[in-house]
Protein backbone atom coordinates (compact mmCIF):
# COMPACT_ATOMS: atom_id res chain seq x y z
CA UNK A 1 0.00 0.00 0.00
CA UNK A 2 0.84 3.67 -0.06
CA UNK A 3 3.31 5.11 2.44
CA UNK A 4 3.70 8.84 3.04
CA UNK A 5 6.68 10.26 4.92
CA UNK A 6 6.58 13.84 6.22
CA UNK A 7 9.42 16.06 7.45
CA UNK A 8 10.16 17.78 9.70
CA UNK A 9 8.02 16.67 12.61
CA UNK A 10 8.36 20.08 14.28
CA UNK A 11 9.20 23.46 12.79
CA UNK A 12 9.74 26.73 14.63
CA UNK A 13 9.94 29.93 12.58
CA UNK A 14 10.03 33.63 13.30
CA UNK A 15 6.98 35.62 12.29
CA UNK A 16 7.42 36.84 8.74
CA UNK A 17 9.77 34.04 7.73
CA UNK A 18 8.89 31.19 5.39
CA UNK A 19 8.09 27.61 6.37
CA UNK A 20 8.57 24.55 4.19
CA UNK A 21 7.21 21.06 4.85
CA UNK A 22 8.20 18.12 2.65
CA UNK A 23 6.48 14.81 1.95
CA UNK A 24 7.42 11.76 -0.06
CA UNK A 25 5.10 9.00 -1.22
CA UNK A 26 5.72 5.48 -2.40
CA UNK A 27 2.87 4.58 -4.79
CA UNK A 28 3.40 6.03 -8.27
CA UNK A 29 -0.35 5.58 -8.93
CA UNK A 30 -1.22 8.30 -6.39
CA UNK A 31 -2.33 11.45 -8.13
CA UNK A 32 -4.09 13.62 -5.57
CA UNK A 33 -2.15 15.37 -2.80
CA UNK A 34 -4.07 17.46 -0.25
CA UNK A 35 -2.69 19.39 2.69
CA UNK A 36 -4.62 19.75 5.94
CA UNK A 37 -4.24 22.16 8.84
CA UNK A 38 -5.29 21.03 12.30
CA UNK A 39 -5.72 23.57 15.06
CA UNK A 40 -5.75 22.55 18.69
CA UNK A 41 -8.84 20.56 19.61
CA UNK A 42 -10.26 20.57 16.09
CA UNK A 43 -10.44 18.26 13.12
CA UNK A 44 -8.16 18.66 10.09
CA UNK A 45 -9.23 21.22 7.51
CA UNK A 46 -8.20 21.23 3.86
CA UNK A 47 -6.03 24.25 3.00
CA UNK A 48 -4.74 23.40 -0.47
CA UNK A 49 -4.47 20.43 -2.78
CA UNK A 50 -2.68 19.53 -5.99
CA UNK A 51 -3.32 16.96 -8.68
CA UNK A 52 -0.73 15.04 -10.63
CA UNK A 53 -1.18 17.00 -13.85
CA UNK A 54 -0.05 20.20 -12.11
CA UNK A 55 3.44 21.01 -10.86
CA UNK A 56 2.64 23.97 -8.64
CA UNK A 57 -0.38 25.64 -7.12
CA UNK A 58 -0.59 28.83 -5.11
CA UNK A 59 -3.26 30.37 -2.90
CA UNK A 60 -2.26 33.67 -1.31
CA UNK A 61 0.55 32.89 1.18
CA UNK A 62 0.54 29.13 0.69
CA UNK A 63 1.83 27.12 -2.24
CA UNK A 64 2.33 23.47 -3.01
CA UNK A 65 4.80 21.92 -5.44
CA UNK A 66 4.76 18.40 -6.82
CA UNK A 67 7.56 16.38 -8.39
CA UNK A 68 6.00 13.16 -9.69
CA UNK A 69 9.29 11.77 -10.95
CA UNK A 70 10.87 12.00 -7.52
CA UNK A 71 7.56 11.27 -5.77
CA UNK A 72 7.67 14.19 -3.42
CA UNK A 73 5.58 17.26 -2.77
CA UNK A 74 6.04 20.27 -0.52
CA UNK A 75 4.02 22.95 1.26
CA UNK A 76 5.40 26.48 1.36
CA UNK A 77 4.03 29.15 3.69
CA UNK A 78 5.38 32.65 3.15
CA UNK A 79 5.20 35.64 5.50
CA UNK A 80 4.18 33.42 8.40
CA UNK A 81 1.83 34.79 11.03
CA UNK A 82 1.04 33.56 14.56
CA UNK A 83 -2.28 32.14 13.31
CA UNK A 84 -0.32 29.78 11.05
CA UNK A 85 0.74 27.89 14.20
CA UNK A 86 -0.89 24.45 13.91
CA UNK A 87 -0.22 20.85 12.91
CA UNK A 88 -0.04 20.32 9.15
CA UNK A 89 -0.63 16.99 7.42
CA UNK A 90 0.11 15.94 3.88
CA UNK A 91 -1.80 13.09 2.28
CA UNK A 92 -1.94 11.09 -0.93
CA UNK A 93 -4.73 9.34 -2.79
CA UNK A 94 -5.35 7.53 -6.05
CA UNK A 95 -7.95 8.56 -8.58
CA UNK A 96 -10.55 6.02 -7.52
CA UNK A 97 -12.06 6.47 -4.11
CA UNK A 98 -11.35 8.93 -1.37
CA UNK A 99 -9.05 6.82 0.79
CA UNK A 100 -6.33 9.11 2.00
CA UNK A 101 -2.93 8.03 3.32
CA UNK A 102 -1.56 10.67 5.67
CA UNK A 103 1.94 11.69 6.63
CA UNK A 104 2.88 11.84 10.29
CA UNK A 105 2.26 15.57 10.64
CA UNK A 106 4.38 18.68 11.25
CA UNK A 107 3.84 20.90 14.27
CA UNK A 108 4.54 24.49 13.18
CA UNK A 109 5.16 27.19 15.75
CA UNK A 110 5.36 30.79 14.57
CA UNK A 111 7.11 32.97 17.14
CA UNK A 112 6.06 36.62 17.28
CA UNK B 1 -25.37 23.30 8.08
CA UNK B 2 -23.84 21.75 11.18
CA UNK B 3 -21.35 19.87 8.97
CA UNK B 4 -19.88 16.73 10.52
CA UNK B 5 -20.76 16.17 14.18
CA UNK B 6 -19.30 13.59 16.55
CA UNK B 7 -20.34 12.45 20.00
CA UNK B 8 -19.06 12.12 22.61
CA UNK B 9 -16.09 14.52 22.69
CA UNK B 10 -14.34 12.54 25.42
CA UNK B 11 -14.75 8.98 26.68
CA UNK B 12 -12.95 6.76 29.16
CA UNK B 13 -13.49 3.01 28.93
CA UNK B 14 -12.20 0.04 30.86
CA UNK B 15 -10.59 -2.83 28.97
CA UNK B 16 -13.25 -5.13 27.60
CA UNK B 17 -16.07 -2.61 27.56
CA UNK B 18 -17.92 -1.80 24.38
CA UNK B 19 -19.17 1.50 23.04
CA UNK B 20 -20.31 3.29 19.92
CA UNK B 21 -18.84 6.51 18.61
CA UNK B 22 -21.46 8.52 16.78
CA UNK B 23 -20.93 10.46 13.56
CA UNK B 24 -23.51 12.40 11.58
CA UNK B 25 -23.41 14.79 8.63
CA UNK B 26 -26.11 17.01 7.19
CA UNK B 27 -24.52 17.72 3.79
CA UNK B 28 -26.01 14.74 1.95
CA UNK B 29 -22.54 13.31 1.44
CA UNK B 30 -22.28 9.79 0.08
CA UNK B 31 -18.76 9.03 1.27
CA UNK B 32 -18.00 8.74 5.01
CA UNK B 33 -14.98 7.42 6.82
CA UNK B 34 -13.39 6.91 10.21
CA UNK B 35 -9.76 7.68 11.04
CA UNK B 36 -7.74 7.33 14.18
CA UNK B 37 -4.98 9.77 15.06
CA UNK B 38 -1.98 8.71 17.10
CA UNK B 39 1.09 10.84 17.90
CA UNK B 40 3.60 10.87 15.05
CA UNK B 41 1.49 8.57 12.88
CA UNK B 42 -0.87 10.98 11.23
CA UNK B 43 -4.39 9.75 10.57
CA UNK B 44 -5.03 6.14 9.63
CA UNK B 45 -8.17 4.93 7.90
CA UNK B 46 -10.25 2.45 9.92
CA UNK B 47 -13.41 1.90 7.83
CA UNK B 48 -15.21 3.77 5.12
CA UNK B 49 -18.55 3.78 3.33
CA UNK B 50 -19.41 4.86 -0.20
CA UNK B 51 -23.13 5.00 0.48
CA UNK B 52 -25.94 3.66 2.64
CA UNK B 53 -25.62 -0.10 3.06
CA UNK B 54 -22.04 -0.26 1.76
CA UNK B 55 -18.96 -0.37 3.99
CA UNK B 56 -15.38 -1.52 3.58
CA UNK B 57 -12.19 -1.87 5.59
CA UNK B 58 -9.40 0.62 5.68
CA UNK B 59 -5.83 0.31 6.88
CA UNK B 60 -6.50 -0.56 10.56
CA UNK B 61 -9.96 -2.21 10.84
CA UNK B 62 -9.32 -4.82 13.55
CA UNK B 63 -11.39 -4.35 16.69
CA UNK B 64 -13.88 -1.98 15.05
CA UNK B 65 -17.24 -2.48 13.33
CA UNK B 66 -19.29 -0.07 11.26
CA UNK B 67 -22.67 0.04 9.57
CA UNK B 68 -24.37 2.60 7.34
CA UNK B 69 -28.13 2.37 7.49
CA UNK B 70 -28.73 5.99 6.46
CA UNK B 71 -26.84 8.56 4.40
CA UNK B 72 -26.50 10.81 7.45
CA UNK B 73 -25.09 8.46 10.11
CA UNK B 74 -21.96 6.33 10.28
CA UNK B 75 -21.38 4.92 13.80
CA UNK B 76 -18.14 3.20 14.82
CA UNK B 77 -18.41 0.35 17.31
CA UNK B 78 -15.69 -0.92 19.61
CA UNK B 79 -16.74 -4.43 20.58
CA UNK B 80 -14.18 -5.08 23.35
CA UNK B 81 -12.00 -2.06 24.05
CA UNK B 82 -8.25 -2.51 24.43
CA UNK B 83 -5.59 -0.02 25.63
CA UNK B 84 -4.18 -0.02 22.06
CA UNK B 85 -7.40 1.69 20.97
CA UNK B 86 -6.61 4.76 23.04
CA UNK B 87 -6.58 7.46 20.37
CA UNK B 88 -8.39 10.42 18.90
CA UNK B 89 -11.04 9.36 16.40
CA UNK B 90 -12.16 11.51 13.49
CA UNK B 91 -15.10 11.02 11.21
CA UNK B 92 -15.02 12.57 7.73
CA UNK B 93 -17.40 12.92 4.82
CA UNK B 94 -17.28 14.01 1.21
CA UNK B 95 -19.73 14.41 -1.64
CA UNK B 96 -18.66 11.33 -3.57
CA UNK B 97 -15.81 9.14 -4.63
CA UNK B 98 -13.88 8.57 -7.82
CA UNK B 99 -13.04 12.23 -8.13
CA UNK B 100 -11.27 14.51 -5.74
CA UNK B 101 -13.96 15.82 -3.47
CA UNK B 102 -12.85 17.64 -0.33
CA UNK B 103 -13.21 15.62 2.84
CA UNK B 104 -14.76 17.43 5.79
CA UNK B 105 -13.68 16.29 9.24
CA UNK B 106 -15.59 16.32 12.48
CA UNK B 107 -14.13 17.71 15.74
CA UNK B 108 -13.01 14.30 17.00
CA UNK B 109 -13.61 11.98 19.95
CA UNK B 110 -10.77 11.48 22.42
CA UNK B 111 -10.95 7.91 23.75
CA UNK B 112 -8.92 6.54 26.63
CA UNK B 113 -8.97 2.82 27.44
CA UNK B 114 -7.58 1.87 30.84
mmCIF file of C-alpha atoms in Angstrom:
data_model
loop_
_atom_site.group_PDB
_atom_site.id
_atom_site.type_symbol
_atom_site.label_atom_id
_atom_site.label_comp_id
_atom_site.label_asym_id
_atom_site.label_seq_id
_atom_site.Cartn_x
_atom_site.Cartn_y
_atom_site.Cartn_z
ATOM 1 C CA UNK A 1 0.000 0.000 0.000
ATOM 2 C CA UNK A 2 0.844 3.673 -0.063
ATOM 3 C CA UNK A 3 3.311 5.108 2.440
ATOM 4 C CA UNK A 4 3.701 8.842 3.040
ATOM 5 C CA UNK A 5 6.675 10.262 4.923
ATOM 6 C CA UNK A 6 6.576 13.840 6.218
ATOM 7 C CA UNK A 7 9.421 16.056 7.448
ATOM 8 C CA UNK A 8 10.156 17.783 9.699
ATOM 9 C CA UNK A 9 8.016 16.668 12.614
ATOM 10 C CA UNK A 10 8.357 20.076 14.277
ATOM 11 C CA UNK A 11 9.198 23.465 12.791
ATOM 12 C CA UNK A 12 9.741 26.733 14.625
ATOM 13 C CA UNK A 13 9.942 29.934 12.583
ATOM 14 C CA UNK A 14 10.028 33.635 13.300
ATOM 15 C CA UNK A 15 6.983 35.621 12.290
ATOM 16 C CA UNK A 16 7.416 36.840 8.738
ATOM 17 C CA UNK A 17 9.774 34.042 7.728
ATOM 18 C CA UNK A 18 8.886 31.186 5.385
ATOM 19 C CA UNK A 19 8.086 27.610 6.367
ATOM 20 C CA UNK A 20 8.567 24.552 4.185
ATOM 21 C CA UNK A 21 7.214 21.055 4.853
ATOM 22 C CA UNK A 22 8.200 18.122 2.652
ATOM 23 C CA UNK A 23 6.485 14.812 1.950
ATOM 24 C CA UNK A 24 7.421 11.761 -0.060
ATOM 25 C CA UNK A 25 5.101 8.996 -1.222
ATOM 26 C CA UNK A 26 5.716 5.477 -2.400
ATOM 27 C CA UNK A 27 2.873 4.581 -4.787
ATOM 28 C CA UNK A 28 3.402 6.028 -8.271
ATOM 29 C CA UNK A 29 -0.347 5.580 -8.931
ATOM 30 C CA UNK A 30 -1.221 8.297 -6.388
ATOM 31 C CA UNK A 31 -2.332 11.454 -8.133
ATOM 32 C CA UNK A 32 -4.093 13.621 -5.566
ATOM 33 C CA UNK A 33 -2.150 15.365 -2.801
ATOM 34 C CA UNK A 34 -4.072 17.459 -0.248
ATOM 35 C CA UNK A 35 -2.691 19.386 2.693
ATOM 36 C CA UNK A 36 -4.617 19.751 5.935
ATOM 37 C CA UNK A 37 -4.239 22.160 8.837
ATOM 38 C CA UNK A 38 -5.288 21.035 12.299
ATOM 39 C CA UNK A 39 -5.723 23.569 15.055
ATOM 40 C CA UNK A 40 -5.754 22.551 18.694
ATOM 41 C CA UNK A 41 -8.845 20.562 19.606
ATOM 42 C CA UNK A 42 -10.255 20.574 16.085
ATOM 43 C CA UNK A 43 -10.440 18.255 13.121
ATOM 44 C CA UNK A 44 -8.161 18.663 10.087
ATOM 45 C CA UNK A 45 -9.226 21.223 7.510
ATOM 46 C CA UNK A 46 -8.195 21.234 3.861
ATOM 47 C CA UNK A 47 -6.030 24.247 2.996
ATOM 48 C CA UNK A 48 -4.738 23.401 -0.466
ATOM 49 C CA UNK A 49 -4.475 20.430 -2.783
ATOM 50 C CA UNK A 50 -2.683 19.528 -5.990
ATOM 51 C CA UNK A 51 -3.323 16.960 -8.684
ATOM 52 C CA UNK A 52 -0.733 15.045 -10.630
ATOM 53 C CA UNK A 53 -1.178 16.996 -13.847
ATOM 54 C CA UNK A 54 -0.055 20.203 -12.113
ATOM 55 C CA UNK A 55 3.441 21.011 -10.861
ATOM 56 C CA UNK A 56 2.643 23.970 -8.640
ATOM 57 C CA UNK A 57 -0.385 25.645 -7.116
ATOM 58 C CA UNK A 58 -0.591 28.833 -5.107
ATOM 59 C CA UNK A 59 -3.259 30.371 -2.895
ATOM 60 C CA UNK A 60 -2.256 33.665 -1.312
ATOM 61 C CA UNK A 61 0.550 32.888 1.178
ATOM 62 C CA UNK A 62 0.541 29.127 0.694
ATOM 63 C CA UNK A 63 1.826 27.124 -2.245
ATOM 64 C CA UNK A 64 2.334 23.472 -3.006
ATOM 65 C CA UNK A 65 4.795 21.921 -5.442
ATOM 66 C CA UNK A 66 4.756 18.396 -6.825
ATOM 67 C CA UNK A 67 7.559 16.378 -8.394
ATOM 68 C CA UNK A 68 5.995 13.158 -9.692
ATOM 69 C CA UNK A 69 9.294 11.774 -10.951
ATOM 70 C CA UNK A 70 10.870 12.005 -7.520
ATOM 71 C CA UNK A 71 7.558 11.266 -5.769
ATOM 72 C CA UNK A 72 7.674 14.189 -3.422
ATOM 73 C CA UNK A 73 5.578 17.260 -2.765
ATOM 74 C CA UNK A 74 6.036 20.271 -0.517
ATOM 75 C CA UNK A 75 4.021 22.949 1.257
ATOM 76 C CA UNK A 76 5.401 26.477 1.360
ATOM 77 C CA UNK A 77 4.029 29.145 3.695
ATOM 78 C CA UNK A 78 5.381 32.645 3.155
ATOM 79 C CA UNK A 79 5.205 35.645 5.499
ATOM 80 C CA UNK A 80 4.183 33.418 8.396
ATOM 81 C CA UNK A 81 1.828 34.791 11.027
ATOM 82 C CA UNK A 82 1.037 33.558 14.560
ATOM 83 C CA UNK A 83 -2.285 32.138 13.310
ATOM 84 C CA UNK A 84 -0.317 29.777 11.054
ATOM 85 C CA UNK A 85 0.739 27.885 14.196
ATOM 86 C CA UNK A 86 -0.891 24.446 13.914
ATOM 87 C CA UNK A 87 -0.217 20.848 12.909
ATOM 88 C CA UNK A 88 -0.038 20.321 9.154
ATOM 89 C CA UNK A 89 -0.627 16.992 7.422
ATOM 90 C CA UNK A 90 0.110 15.944 3.877
ATOM 91 C CA UNK A 91 -1.800 13.092 2.279
ATOM 92 C CA UNK A 92 -1.941 11.091 -0.931
ATOM 93 C CA UNK A 93 -4.732 9.343 -2.790
ATOM 94 C CA UNK A 94 -5.353 7.532 -6.052
ATOM 95 C CA UNK A 95 -7.953 8.558 -8.581
ATOM 96 C CA UNK A 96 -10.547 6.025 -7.517
ATOM 97 C CA UNK A 97 -12.065 6.471 -4.107
ATOM 98 C CA UNK A 98 -11.351 8.927 -1.365
ATOM 99 C CA UNK A 99 -9.046 6.816 0.786
ATOM 100 C CA UNK A 100 -6.326 9.112 2.002
ATOM 101 C CA UNK A 101 -2.932 8.030 3.316
ATOM 102 C CA UNK A 102 -1.559 10.672 5.674
ATOM 103 C CA UNK A 103 1.936 11.690 6.628
ATOM 104 C CA UNK A 104 2.882 11.840 10.294
ATOM 105 C CA UNK A 105 2.263 15.575 10.641
ATOM 106 C CA UNK A 106 4.381 18.676 11.250
ATOM 107 C CA UNK A 107 3.838 20.904 14.270
ATOM 108 C CA UNK A 108 4.539 24.486 13.175
ATOM 109 C CA UNK A 109 5.157 27.195 15.747
ATOM 110 C CA UNK A 110 5.359 30.791 14.566
ATOM 111 C CA UNK A 111 7.108 32.970 17.143
ATOM 112 C CA UNK A 112 6.056 36.620 17.282
ATOM 113 C CA UNK B 1 -25.367 23.299 8.076
ATOM 114 C CA UNK B 2 -23.844 21.745 11.182
ATOM 115 C CA UNK B 3 -21.350 19.873 8.972
ATOM 116 C CA UNK B 4 -19.881 16.729 10.524
ATOM 117 C CA UNK B 5 -20.756 16.169 14.175
ATOM 118 C CA UNK B 6 -19.297 13.592 16.549
ATOM 119 C CA UNK B 7 -20.340 12.446 20.000
ATOM 120 C CA UNK B 8 -19.055 12.115 22.610
ATOM 121 C CA UNK B 9 -16.087 14.515 22.693
ATOM 122 C CA UNK B 10 -14.337 12.539 25.420
ATOM 123 C CA UNK B 11 -14.751 8.979 26.680
ATOM 124 C CA UNK B 12 -12.946 6.761 29.160
ATOM 125 C CA UNK B 13 -13.491 3.006 28.934
ATOM 126 C CA UNK B 14 -12.202 0.042 30.861
ATOM 127 C CA UNK B 15 -10.585 -2.827 28.972
ATOM 128 C CA UNK B 16 -13.247 -5.131 27.596
ATOM 129 C CA UNK B 17 -16.066 -2.605 27.564
ATOM 130 C CA UNK B 18 -17.919 -1.804 24.381
ATOM 131 C CA UNK B 19 -19.168 1.496 23.044
ATOM 132 C CA UNK B 20 -20.309 3.286 19.920
ATOM 133 C CA UNK B 21 -18.842 6.511 18.609
ATOM 134 C CA UNK B 22 -21.464 8.515 16.782
ATOM 135 C CA UNK B 23 -20.934 10.459 13.560
ATOM 136 C CA UNK B 24 -23.512 12.399 11.582
ATOM 137 C CA UNK B 25 -23.409 14.788 8.633
ATOM 138 C CA UNK B 26 -26.112 17.007 7.187
ATOM 139 C CA UNK B 27 -24.515 17.719 3.795
ATOM 140 C CA UNK B 28 -26.015 14.738 1.951
ATOM 141 C CA UNK B 29 -22.543 13.306 1.438
ATOM 142 C CA UNK B 30 -22.283 9.787 0.078
ATOM 143 C CA UNK B 31 -18.760 9.029 1.273
ATOM 144 C CA UNK B 32 -18.003 8.743 5.007
ATOM 145 C CA UNK B 33 -14.978 7.416 6.815
ATOM 146 C CA UNK B 34 -13.388 6.913 10.214
ATOM 147 C CA UNK B 35 -9.763 7.684 11.037
ATOM 148 C CA UNK B 36 -7.735 7.333 14.182
ATOM 149 C CA UNK B 37 -4.976 9.773 15.058
ATOM 150 C CA UNK B 38 -1.976 8.710 17.101
ATOM 151 C CA UNK B 39 1.086 10.845 17.896
ATOM 152 C CA UNK B 40 3.601 10.867 15.052
ATOM 153 C CA UNK B 41 1.492 8.567 12.882
ATOM 154 C CA UNK B 42 -0.871 10.979 11.230
ATOM 155 C CA UNK B 43 -4.390 9.753 10.571
ATOM 156 C CA UNK B 44 -5.027 6.143 9.633
ATOM 157 C CA UNK B 45 -8.169 4.927 7.902
ATOM 158 C CA UNK B 46 -10.253 2.445 9.920
ATOM 159 C CA UNK B 47 -13.409 1.903 7.835
ATOM 160 C CA UNK B 48 -15.208 3.767 5.121
ATOM 161 C CA UNK B 49 -18.553 3.781 3.334
ATOM 162 C CA UNK B 50 -19.408 4.856 -0.204
ATOM 163 C CA UNK B 51 -23.128 4.996 0.477
ATOM 164 C CA UNK B 52 -25.939 3.659 2.636
ATOM 165 C CA UNK B 53 -25.619 -0.100 3.064
ATOM 166 C CA UNK B 54 -22.036 -0.256 1.763
ATOM 167 C CA UNK B 55 -18.957 -0.368 3.987
ATOM 168 C CA UNK B 56 -15.377 -1.522 3.580
ATOM 169 C CA UNK B 57 -12.195 -1.865 5.591
ATOM 170 C CA UNK B 58 -9.395 0.622 5.679
ATOM 171 C CA UNK B 59 -5.825 0.312 6.884
ATOM 172 C CA UNK B 60 -6.497 -0.561 10.562
ATOM 173 C CA UNK B 61 -9.959 -2.210 10.838
ATOM 174 C CA UNK B 62 -9.317 -4.821 13.545
ATOM 175 C CA UNK B 63 -11.388 -4.346 16.692
ATOM 176 C CA UNK B 64 -13.877 -1.984 15.045
ATOM 177 C CA UNK B 65 -17.235 -2.479 13.331
ATOM 178 C CA UNK B 66 -19.290 -0.071 11.261
ATOM 179 C CA UNK B 67 -22.665 0.038 9.573
ATOM 180 C CA UNK B 68 -24.365 2.603 7.337
ATOM 181 C CA UNK B 69 -28.132 2.365 7.488
ATOM 182 C CA UNK B 70 -28.726 5.993 6.460
ATOM 183 C CA UNK B 71 -26.844 8.561 4.397
ATOM 184 C CA UNK B 72 -26.497 10.810 7.447
ATOM 185 C CA UNK B 73 -25.088 8.465 10.107
ATOM 186 C CA UNK B 74 -21.961 6.331 10.279
ATOM 187 C CA UNK B 75 -21.378 4.917 13.799
ATOM 188 C CA UNK B 76 -18.139 3.204 14.823
ATOM 189 C CA UNK B 77 -18.410 0.345 17.310
ATOM 190 C CA UNK B 78 -15.692 -0.924 19.606
ATOM 191 C CA UNK B 79 -16.736 -4.433 20.583
ATOM 192 C CA UNK B 80 -14.180 -5.076 23.349
ATOM 193 C CA UNK B 81 -12.000 -2.062 24.046
ATOM 194 C CA UNK B 82 -8.246 -2.510 24.427
ATOM 195 C CA UNK B 83 -5.587 -0.018 25.628
ATOM 196 C CA UNK B 84 -4.180 -0.019 22.064
ATOM 197 C CA UNK B 85 -7.396 1.691 20.966
ATOM 198 C CA UNK B 86 -6.612 4.760 23.038
ATOM 199 C CA UNK B 87 -6.584 7.460 20.369
ATOM 200 C CA UNK B 88 -8.395 10.420 18.902
ATOM 201 C CA UNK B 89 -11.043 9.362 16.398
ATOM 202 C CA UNK B 90 -12.159 11.506 13.486
ATOM 203 C CA UNK B 91 -15.097 11.019 11.211
ATOM 204 C CA UNK B 92 -15.020 12.571 7.732
ATOM 205 C CA UNK B 93 -17.399 12.918 4.820
ATOM 206 C CA UNK B 94 -17.276 14.009 1.208
ATOM 207 C CA UNK B 95 -19.726 14.406 -1.636
ATOM 208 C CA UNK B 96 -18.664 11.334 -3.567
ATOM 209 C CA UNK B 97 -15.810 9.142 -4.634
ATOM 210 C CA UNK B 98 -13.876 8.568 -7.818
ATOM 211 C CA UNK B 99 -13.036 12.234 -8.128
ATOM 212 C CA UNK B 100 -11.272 14.512 -5.735
ATOM 213 C CA UNK B 101 -13.962 15.820 -3.470
ATOM 214 C CA UNK B 102 -12.854 17.639 -0.334
ATOM 215 C CA UNK B 103 -13.215 15.624 2.844
ATOM 216 C CA UNK B 104 -14.758 17.435 5.792
ATOM 217 C CA UNK B 105 -13.677 16.288 9.236
ATOM 218 C CA UNK B 106 -15.593 16.315 12.485
ATOM 219 C CA UNK B 107 -14.126 17.710 15.741
ATOM 220 C CA UNK B 108 -13.009 14.299 16.995
ATOM 221 C CA UNK B 109 -13.605 11.982 19.955
ATOM 222 C CA UNK B 110 -10.766 11.481 22.419
ATOM 223 C CA UNK B 111 -10.947 7.908 23.747
ATOM 224 C CA UNK B 112 -8.918 6.538 26.629
ATOM 225 C CA UNK B 113 -8.967 2.821 27.436
ATOM 226 C CA UNK B 114 -7.581 1.874 30.840
#
